[in-house]
Coordinates of C-alpha atoms in Angstrom, one line a residue:
X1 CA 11.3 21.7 -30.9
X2 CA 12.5 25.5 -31.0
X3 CA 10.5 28.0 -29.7
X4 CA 9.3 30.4 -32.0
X5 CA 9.4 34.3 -31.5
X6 CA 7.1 36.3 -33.6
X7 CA 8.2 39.6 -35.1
X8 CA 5.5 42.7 -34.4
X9 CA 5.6 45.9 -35.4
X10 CA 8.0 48.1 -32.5
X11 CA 5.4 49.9 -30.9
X12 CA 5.5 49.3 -26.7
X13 CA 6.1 51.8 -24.4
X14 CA 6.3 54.9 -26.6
X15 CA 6.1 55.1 -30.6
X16 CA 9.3 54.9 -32.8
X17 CA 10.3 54.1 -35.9
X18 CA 9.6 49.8 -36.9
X19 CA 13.4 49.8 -37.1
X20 CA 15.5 51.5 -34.9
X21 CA 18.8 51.8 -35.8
X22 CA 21.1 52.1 -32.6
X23 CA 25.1 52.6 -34.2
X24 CA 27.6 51.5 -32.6
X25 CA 30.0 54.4 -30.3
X26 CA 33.8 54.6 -29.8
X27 CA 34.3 55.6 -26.7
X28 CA 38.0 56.8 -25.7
X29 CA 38.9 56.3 -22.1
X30 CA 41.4 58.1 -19.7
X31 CA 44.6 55.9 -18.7
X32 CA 43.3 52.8 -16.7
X33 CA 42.8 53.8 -13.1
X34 CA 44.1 52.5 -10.2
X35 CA 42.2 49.9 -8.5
X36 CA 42.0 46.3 -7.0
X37 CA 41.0 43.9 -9.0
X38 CA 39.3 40.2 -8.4
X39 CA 38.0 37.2 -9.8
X40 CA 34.2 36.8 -10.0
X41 CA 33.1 33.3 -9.7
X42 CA 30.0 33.4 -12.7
X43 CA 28.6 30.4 -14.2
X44 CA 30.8 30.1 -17.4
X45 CA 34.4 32.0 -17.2
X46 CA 36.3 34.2 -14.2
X47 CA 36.4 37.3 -15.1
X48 CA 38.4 40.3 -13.7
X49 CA 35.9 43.4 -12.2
X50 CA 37.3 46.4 -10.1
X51 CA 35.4 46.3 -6.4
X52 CA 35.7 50.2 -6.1
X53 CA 33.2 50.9 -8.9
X54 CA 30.1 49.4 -7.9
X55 CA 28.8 47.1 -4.7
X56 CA 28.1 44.4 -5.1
X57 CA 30.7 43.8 -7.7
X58 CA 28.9 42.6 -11.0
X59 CA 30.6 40.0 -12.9
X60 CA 32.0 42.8 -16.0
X61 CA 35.5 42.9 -17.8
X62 CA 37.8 45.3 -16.2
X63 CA 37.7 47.3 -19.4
X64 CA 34.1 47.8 -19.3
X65 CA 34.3 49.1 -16.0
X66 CA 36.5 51.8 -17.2
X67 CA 34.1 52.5 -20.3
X68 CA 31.2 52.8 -18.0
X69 CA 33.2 55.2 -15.4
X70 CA 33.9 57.3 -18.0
X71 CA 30.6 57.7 -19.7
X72 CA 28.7 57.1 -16.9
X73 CA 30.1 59.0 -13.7
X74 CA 28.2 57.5 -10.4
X75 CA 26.7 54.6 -12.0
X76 CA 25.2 52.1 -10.3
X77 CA 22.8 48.6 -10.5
X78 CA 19.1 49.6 -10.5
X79 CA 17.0 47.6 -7.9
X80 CA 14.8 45.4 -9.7
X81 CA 10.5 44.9 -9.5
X82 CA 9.7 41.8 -8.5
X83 CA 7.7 41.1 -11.4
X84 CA 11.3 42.1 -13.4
X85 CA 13.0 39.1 -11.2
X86 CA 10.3 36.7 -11.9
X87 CA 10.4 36.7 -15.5
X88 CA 14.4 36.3 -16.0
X89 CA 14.8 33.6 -13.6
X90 CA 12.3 32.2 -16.2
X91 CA 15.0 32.7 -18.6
X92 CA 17.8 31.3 -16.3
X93 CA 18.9 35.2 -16.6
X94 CA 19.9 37.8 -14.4
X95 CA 17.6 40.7 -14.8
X96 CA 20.3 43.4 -14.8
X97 CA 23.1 41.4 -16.9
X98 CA 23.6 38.9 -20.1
X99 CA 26.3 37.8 -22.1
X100 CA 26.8 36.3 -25.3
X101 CA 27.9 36.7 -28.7
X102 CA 26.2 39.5 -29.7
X103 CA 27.5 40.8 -32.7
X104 CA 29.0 37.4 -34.6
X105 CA 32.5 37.9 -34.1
X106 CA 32.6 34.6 -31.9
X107 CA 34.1 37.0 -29.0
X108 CA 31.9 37.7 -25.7
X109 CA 30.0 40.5 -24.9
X110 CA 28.0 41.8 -22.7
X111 CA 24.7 44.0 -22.0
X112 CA 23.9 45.4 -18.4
X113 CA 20.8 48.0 -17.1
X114 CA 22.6 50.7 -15.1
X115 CA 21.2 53.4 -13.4
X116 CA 22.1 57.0 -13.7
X117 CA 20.1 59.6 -11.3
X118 CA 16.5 58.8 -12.2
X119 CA 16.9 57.3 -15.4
X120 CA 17.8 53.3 -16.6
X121 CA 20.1 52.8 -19.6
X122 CA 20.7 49.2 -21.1
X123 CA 24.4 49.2 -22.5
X124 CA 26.0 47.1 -24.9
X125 CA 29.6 46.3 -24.6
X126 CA 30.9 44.5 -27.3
X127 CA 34.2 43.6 -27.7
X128 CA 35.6 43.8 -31.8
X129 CA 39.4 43.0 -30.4
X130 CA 40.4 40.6 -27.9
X131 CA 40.0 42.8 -24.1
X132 CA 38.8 45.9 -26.6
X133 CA 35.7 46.9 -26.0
X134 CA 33.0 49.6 -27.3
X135 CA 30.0 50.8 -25.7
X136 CA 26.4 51.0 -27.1
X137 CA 23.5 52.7 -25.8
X138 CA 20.4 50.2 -26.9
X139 CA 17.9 51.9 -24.9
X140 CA 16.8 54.7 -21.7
X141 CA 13.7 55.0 -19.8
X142 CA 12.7 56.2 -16.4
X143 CA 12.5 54.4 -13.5
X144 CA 9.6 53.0 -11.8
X145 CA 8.5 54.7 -8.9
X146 CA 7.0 52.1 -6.1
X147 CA 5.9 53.3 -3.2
X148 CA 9.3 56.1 -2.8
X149 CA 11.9 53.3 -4.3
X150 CA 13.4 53.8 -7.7
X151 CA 13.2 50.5 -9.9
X152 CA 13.6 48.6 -13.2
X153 CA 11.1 46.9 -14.4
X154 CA 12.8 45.5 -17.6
X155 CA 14.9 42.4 -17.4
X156 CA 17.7 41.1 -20.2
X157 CA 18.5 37.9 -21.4
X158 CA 19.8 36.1 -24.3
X159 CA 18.4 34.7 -27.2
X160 CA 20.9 32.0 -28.4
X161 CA 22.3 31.4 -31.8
X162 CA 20.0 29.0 -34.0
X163 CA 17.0 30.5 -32.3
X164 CA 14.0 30.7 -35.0
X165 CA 12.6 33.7 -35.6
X166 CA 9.5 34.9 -38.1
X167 CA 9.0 37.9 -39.2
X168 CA 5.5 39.1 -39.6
X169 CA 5.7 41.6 -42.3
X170 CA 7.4 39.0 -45.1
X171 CA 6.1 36.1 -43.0
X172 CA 10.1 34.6 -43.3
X173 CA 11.0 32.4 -40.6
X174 CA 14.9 33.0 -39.9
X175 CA 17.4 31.3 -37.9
X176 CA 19.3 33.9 -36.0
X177 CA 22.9 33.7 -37.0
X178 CA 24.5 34.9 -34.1
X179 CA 23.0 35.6 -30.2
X180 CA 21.0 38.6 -29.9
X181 CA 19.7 40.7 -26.6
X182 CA 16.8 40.3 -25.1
X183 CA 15.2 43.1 -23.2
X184 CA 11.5 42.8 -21.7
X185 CA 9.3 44.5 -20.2
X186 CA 6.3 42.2 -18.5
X187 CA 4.7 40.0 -21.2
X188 CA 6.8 42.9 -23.8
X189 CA 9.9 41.9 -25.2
X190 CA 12.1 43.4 -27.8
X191 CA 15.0 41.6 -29.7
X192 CA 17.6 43.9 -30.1
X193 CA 19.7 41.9 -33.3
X194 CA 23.2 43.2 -34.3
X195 CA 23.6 42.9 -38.7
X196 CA 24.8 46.2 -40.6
X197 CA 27.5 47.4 -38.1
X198 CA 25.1 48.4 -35.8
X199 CA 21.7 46.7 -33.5
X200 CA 18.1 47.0 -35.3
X201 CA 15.4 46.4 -32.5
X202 CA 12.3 44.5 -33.3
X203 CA 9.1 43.8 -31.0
X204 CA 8.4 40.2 -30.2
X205 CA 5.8 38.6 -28.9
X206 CA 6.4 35.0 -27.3
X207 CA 4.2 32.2 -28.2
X208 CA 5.6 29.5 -26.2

């Protein structure tokens, strides 16, 4: 039987409105740069990442690497909490990184938690042409401070296509229609589900 997620309203770590619009954002990019490329061996598809960006080298399309340089100068992978490890491996997820169909175009995307300075950002790439891809910022927060070490405690995964879903307010139980983006926090989770040309995120609370 599927598991069912129940819709709350968003209130978590700080207050915002019940549904928050996040719109998509073009980004333009400067002419590819130079720079070696390899294949990353990753559980479904190779995919082709640039080794001079980040180390270790995550398993991202080349053109999101670009996309990322250019609006994000100096990125890099946050290190994760523990606690942020524990629960995605639950999930058969890397914390930092998840793919999937995100906005039901029945290309791959892909969401990543970067670090910039002092703060995390979870990104959004989704791709509306084939190796075209657009950037969207779902969500920034500061990172944890433990013991002198900056980390992330939020972790990302993805809720598959057919996954039921019930919302609390019209007590509707929905079947999602494409994969949506997962990102929690501890217990916390929000669904962050892409309808309307742009991502609506909604609290959830697992009852498994």
């Amino acid at each position: 039987m599927k598991s069912i997620l129940y819709l709350l309203p968003l209130c978590l770590l700080a207050c915002s409105p019940e549904n928050e619009q996040v719109q998509d954002e073009h980004v333009q990019v400067a002419p590819p740069a130079k720079a070696l490329d390899s294949i990353a061996n990753v559980e479904k598809d190779a995919v082709r990442t640039d080794e001079n960006v980040i180390d270790p080298t995550l398993p991202l399309p080349q053109p999101v690497m670009q996309l990322l340089a250019e609006r994000y100068p100096d990125w890099e992978v946050p290190e994760m909490t523990a606690s942020a490890q524990q629960q995605a491996a639950e999930f058969a997820s890397d914390a930092a990184f998840a793919r999937g169909d995100f906005d039901g175009d029945t290309r791959q995307d892909v969401t990543l938690q970067l670090q910039q300075g002092k703060d995390m950002v979870i990104v959004a790439a989704l791709q509306p042409q084939e190796g075209k891809y657009e950037l969207v910022e779902l969500k920034r927060d500061i990172l944890f401070n433990e013991r002198g070490t900056l980390k992330s405690p939020y972790y990302l995964y993805r809720l598959p296509q057919g996954e039921q879903v019930q919302d609390l307010h019209s007590m509707n139980e929905v079947e999602l229609p494409h994969d949506a983006i997962a990102v929690g926090v501890g217990q916390e989770v929000n669904a962050y589900i892409y309808q309307d040309n742009g991502f609506e995120s909604f609290a959830l609370e697992n009852k498994e």
